[in-house]
Short mmCIF file of N, CA and C in Angstrom, two decimals:
data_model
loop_
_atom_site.label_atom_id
_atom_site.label_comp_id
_atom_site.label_asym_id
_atom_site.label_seq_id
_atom_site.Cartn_x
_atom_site.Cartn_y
_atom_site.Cartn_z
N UNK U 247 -195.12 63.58 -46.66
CA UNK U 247 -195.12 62.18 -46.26
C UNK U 247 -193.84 61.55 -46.77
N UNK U 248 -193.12 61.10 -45.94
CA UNK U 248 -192.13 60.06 -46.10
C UNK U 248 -192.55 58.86 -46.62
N UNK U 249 -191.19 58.47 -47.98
CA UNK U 249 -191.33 56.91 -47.95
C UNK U 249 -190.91 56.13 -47.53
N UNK U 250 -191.48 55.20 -46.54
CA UNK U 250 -189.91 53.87 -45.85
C UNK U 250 -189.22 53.40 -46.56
N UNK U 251 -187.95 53.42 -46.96
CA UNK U 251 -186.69 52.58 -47.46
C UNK U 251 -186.18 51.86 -46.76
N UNK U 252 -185.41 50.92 -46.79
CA UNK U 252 -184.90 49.89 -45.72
C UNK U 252 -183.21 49.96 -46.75
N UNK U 253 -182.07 49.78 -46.18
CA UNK U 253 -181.11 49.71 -46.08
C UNK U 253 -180.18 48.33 -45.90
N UNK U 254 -181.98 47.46 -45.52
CA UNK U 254 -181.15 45.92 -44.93
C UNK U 254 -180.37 44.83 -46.23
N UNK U 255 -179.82 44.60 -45.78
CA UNK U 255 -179.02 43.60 -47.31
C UNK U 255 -179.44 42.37 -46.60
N UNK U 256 -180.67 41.40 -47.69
CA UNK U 256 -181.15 39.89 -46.78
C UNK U 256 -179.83 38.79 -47.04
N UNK U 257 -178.84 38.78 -47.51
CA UNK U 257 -177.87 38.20 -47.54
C UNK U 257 -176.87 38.42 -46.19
N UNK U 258 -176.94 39.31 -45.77
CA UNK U 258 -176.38 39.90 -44.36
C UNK U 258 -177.18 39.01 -43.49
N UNK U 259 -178.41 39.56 -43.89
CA UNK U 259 -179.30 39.27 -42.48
C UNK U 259 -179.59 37.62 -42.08
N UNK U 260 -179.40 36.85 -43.36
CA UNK U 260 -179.34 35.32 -43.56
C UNK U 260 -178.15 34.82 -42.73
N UNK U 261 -176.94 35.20 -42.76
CA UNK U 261 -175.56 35.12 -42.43
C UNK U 261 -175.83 34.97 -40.71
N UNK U 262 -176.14 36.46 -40.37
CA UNK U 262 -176.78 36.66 -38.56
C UNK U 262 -177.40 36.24 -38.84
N UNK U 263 -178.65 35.52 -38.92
CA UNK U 263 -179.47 34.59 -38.77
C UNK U 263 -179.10 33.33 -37.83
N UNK U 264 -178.04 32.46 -39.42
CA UNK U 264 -177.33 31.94 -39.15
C UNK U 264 -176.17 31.93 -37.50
N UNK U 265 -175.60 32.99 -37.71
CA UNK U 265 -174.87 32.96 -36.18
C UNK U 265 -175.21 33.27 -35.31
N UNK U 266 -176.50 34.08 -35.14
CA UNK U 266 -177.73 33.59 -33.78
C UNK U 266 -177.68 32.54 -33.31
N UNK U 267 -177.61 31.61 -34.41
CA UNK U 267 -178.69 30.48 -34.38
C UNK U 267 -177.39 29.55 -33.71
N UNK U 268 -175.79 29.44 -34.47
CA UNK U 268 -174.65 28.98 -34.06
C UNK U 268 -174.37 29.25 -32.39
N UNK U 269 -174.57 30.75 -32.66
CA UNK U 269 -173.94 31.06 -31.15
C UNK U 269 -175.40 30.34 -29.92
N UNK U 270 -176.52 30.08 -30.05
CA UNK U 270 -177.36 29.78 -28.75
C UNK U 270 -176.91 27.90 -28.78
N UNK U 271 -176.69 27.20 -30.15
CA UNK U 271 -176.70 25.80 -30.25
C UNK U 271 -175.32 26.06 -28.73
N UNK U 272 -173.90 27.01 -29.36
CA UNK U 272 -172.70 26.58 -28.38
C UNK U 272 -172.75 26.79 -27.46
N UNK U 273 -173.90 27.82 -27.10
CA UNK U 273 -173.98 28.43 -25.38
C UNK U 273 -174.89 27.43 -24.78
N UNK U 274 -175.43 26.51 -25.17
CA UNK U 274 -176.42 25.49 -24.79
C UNK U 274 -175.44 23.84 -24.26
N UNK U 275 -174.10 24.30 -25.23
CA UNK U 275 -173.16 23.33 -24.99
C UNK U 275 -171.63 23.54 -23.91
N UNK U 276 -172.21 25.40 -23.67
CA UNK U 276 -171.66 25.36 -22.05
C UNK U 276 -170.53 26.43 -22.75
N UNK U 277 -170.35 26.60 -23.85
CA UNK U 277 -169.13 27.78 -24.44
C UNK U 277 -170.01 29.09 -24.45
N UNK U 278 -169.86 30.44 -24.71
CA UNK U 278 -170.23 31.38 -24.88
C UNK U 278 -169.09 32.44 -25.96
N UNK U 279 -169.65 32.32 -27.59
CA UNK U 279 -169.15 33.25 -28.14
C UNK U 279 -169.12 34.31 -28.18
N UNK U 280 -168.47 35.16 -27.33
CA UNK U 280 -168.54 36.52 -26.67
C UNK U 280 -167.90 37.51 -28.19
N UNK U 281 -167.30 36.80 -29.21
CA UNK U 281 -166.20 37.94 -29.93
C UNK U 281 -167.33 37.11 -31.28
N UNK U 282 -168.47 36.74 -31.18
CA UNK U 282 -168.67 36.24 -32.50
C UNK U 282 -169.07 37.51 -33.21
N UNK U 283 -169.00 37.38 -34.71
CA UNK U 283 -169.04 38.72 -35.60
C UNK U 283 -169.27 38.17 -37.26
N UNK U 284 -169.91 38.83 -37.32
CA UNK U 284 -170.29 38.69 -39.00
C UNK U 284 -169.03 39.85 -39.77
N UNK U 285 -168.40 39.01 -40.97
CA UNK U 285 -166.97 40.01 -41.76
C UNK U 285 -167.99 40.23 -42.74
N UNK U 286 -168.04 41.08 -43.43
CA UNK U 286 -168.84 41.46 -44.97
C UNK U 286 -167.57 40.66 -45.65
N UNK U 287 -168.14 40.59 -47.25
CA UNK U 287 -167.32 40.60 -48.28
C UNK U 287 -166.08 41.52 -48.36
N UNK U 288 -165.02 41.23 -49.04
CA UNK U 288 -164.28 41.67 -49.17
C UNK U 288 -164.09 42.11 -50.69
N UNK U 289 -163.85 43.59 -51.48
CA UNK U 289 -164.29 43.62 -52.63
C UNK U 289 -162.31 43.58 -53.43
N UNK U 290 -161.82 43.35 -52.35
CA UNK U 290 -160.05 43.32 -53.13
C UNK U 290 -159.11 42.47 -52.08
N UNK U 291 -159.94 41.43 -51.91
CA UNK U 291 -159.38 40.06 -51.43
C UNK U 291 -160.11 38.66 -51.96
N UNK U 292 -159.40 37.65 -51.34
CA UNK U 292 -160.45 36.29 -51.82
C UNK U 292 -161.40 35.99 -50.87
N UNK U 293 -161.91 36.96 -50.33
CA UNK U 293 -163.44 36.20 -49.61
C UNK U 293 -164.53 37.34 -50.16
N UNK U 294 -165.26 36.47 -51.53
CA UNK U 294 -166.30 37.34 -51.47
C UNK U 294 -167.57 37.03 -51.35
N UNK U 295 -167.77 36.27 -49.93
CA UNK U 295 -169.18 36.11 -49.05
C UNK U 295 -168.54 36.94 -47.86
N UNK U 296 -170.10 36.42 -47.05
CA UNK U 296 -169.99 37.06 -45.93
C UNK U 296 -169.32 36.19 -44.68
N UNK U 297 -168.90 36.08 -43.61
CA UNK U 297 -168.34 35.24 -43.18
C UNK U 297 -168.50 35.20 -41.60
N UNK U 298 -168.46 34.07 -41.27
CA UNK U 298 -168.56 34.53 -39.09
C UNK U 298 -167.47 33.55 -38.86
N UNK U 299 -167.07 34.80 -37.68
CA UNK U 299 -166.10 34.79 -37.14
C UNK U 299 -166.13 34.56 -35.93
N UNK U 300 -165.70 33.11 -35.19
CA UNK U 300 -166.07 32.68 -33.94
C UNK U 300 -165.39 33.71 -32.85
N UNK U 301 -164.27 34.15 -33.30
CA UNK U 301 -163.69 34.67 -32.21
C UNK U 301 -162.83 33.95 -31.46
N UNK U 302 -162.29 34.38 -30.22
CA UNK U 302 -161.15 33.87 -29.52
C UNK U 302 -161.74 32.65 -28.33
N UNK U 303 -161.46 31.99 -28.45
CA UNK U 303 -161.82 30.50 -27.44
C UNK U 303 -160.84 30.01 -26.70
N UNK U 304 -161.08 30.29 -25.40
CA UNK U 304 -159.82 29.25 -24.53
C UNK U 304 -159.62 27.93 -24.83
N UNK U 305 -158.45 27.44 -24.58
CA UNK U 305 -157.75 26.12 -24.71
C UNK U 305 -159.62 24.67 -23.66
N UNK U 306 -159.99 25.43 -22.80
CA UNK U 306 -160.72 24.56 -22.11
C UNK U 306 -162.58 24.59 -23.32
N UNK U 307 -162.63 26.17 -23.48
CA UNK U 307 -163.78 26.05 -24.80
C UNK U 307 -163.67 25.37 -25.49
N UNK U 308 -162.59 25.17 -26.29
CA UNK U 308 -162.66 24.47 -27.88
C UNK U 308 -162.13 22.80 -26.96
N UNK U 309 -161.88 22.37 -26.11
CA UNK U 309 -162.06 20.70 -25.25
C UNK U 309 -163.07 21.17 -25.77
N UNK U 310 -164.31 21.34 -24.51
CA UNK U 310 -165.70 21.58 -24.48
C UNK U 310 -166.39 21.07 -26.52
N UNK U 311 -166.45 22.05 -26.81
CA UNK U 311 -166.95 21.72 -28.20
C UNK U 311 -166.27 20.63 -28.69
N UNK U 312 -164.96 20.26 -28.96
CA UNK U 312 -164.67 18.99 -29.71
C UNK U 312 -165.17 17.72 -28.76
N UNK U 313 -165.51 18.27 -27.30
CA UNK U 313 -165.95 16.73 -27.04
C UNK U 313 -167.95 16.51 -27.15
N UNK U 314 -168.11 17.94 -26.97
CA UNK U 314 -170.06 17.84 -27.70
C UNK U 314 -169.54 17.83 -29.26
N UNK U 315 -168.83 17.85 -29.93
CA UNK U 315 -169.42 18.13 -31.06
C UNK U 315 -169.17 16.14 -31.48
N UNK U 316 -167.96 15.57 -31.39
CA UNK U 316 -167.37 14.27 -31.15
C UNK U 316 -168.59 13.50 -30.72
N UNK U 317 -169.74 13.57 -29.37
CA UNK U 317 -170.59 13.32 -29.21
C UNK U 317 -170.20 12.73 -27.77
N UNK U 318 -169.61 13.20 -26.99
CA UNK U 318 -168.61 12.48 -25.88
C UNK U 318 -169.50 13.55 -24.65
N UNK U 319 -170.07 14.42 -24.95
CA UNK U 319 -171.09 15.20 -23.90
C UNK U 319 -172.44 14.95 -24.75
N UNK U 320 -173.10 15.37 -23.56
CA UNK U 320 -174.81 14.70 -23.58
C UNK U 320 -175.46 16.09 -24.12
N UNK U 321 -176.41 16.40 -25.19
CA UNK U 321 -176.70 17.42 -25.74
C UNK U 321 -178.41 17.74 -24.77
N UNK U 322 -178.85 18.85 -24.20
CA UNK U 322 -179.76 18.49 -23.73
C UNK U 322 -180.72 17.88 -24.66
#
């Protein structure tokens, strides 16, 4: 009989949580983070959390968000 171990780190999984949760609010506001990504820590640099990374956004995406986020579009 096997024992189940899990491998999951809940500090990871808090992080994606989190950018689930980021990426459906922006796709609801008409952007789609196609390159979003969770970075781990870095153990021989200065970032030592975990970090998300929006990714690459056209010049017309990031309008879009600064004018929902500004409050200048109607949120459903």
């Amino acid at each position: 009989m096997f024992e189940e171990i899990s491998f999951a780190n809940s500090d990871r999984e808090a992080v994606e949580s989190a950018a689930q949760e980021l990426f459906n609010h922006v796709k609801r506001l008409g952007v789609r983070l196609d390159d979003i990504d969770v970075i781990d820590p870095c153990d021989v640099c200065r970032r030592p959390e975990y970090q998300v990374h929006l990714g690459r956004l056209t010049a017309e995406e990031v309008h879009t968000l600064n004018a929902a986020l500004s409050g200048r579009v109607s949120r459903d």
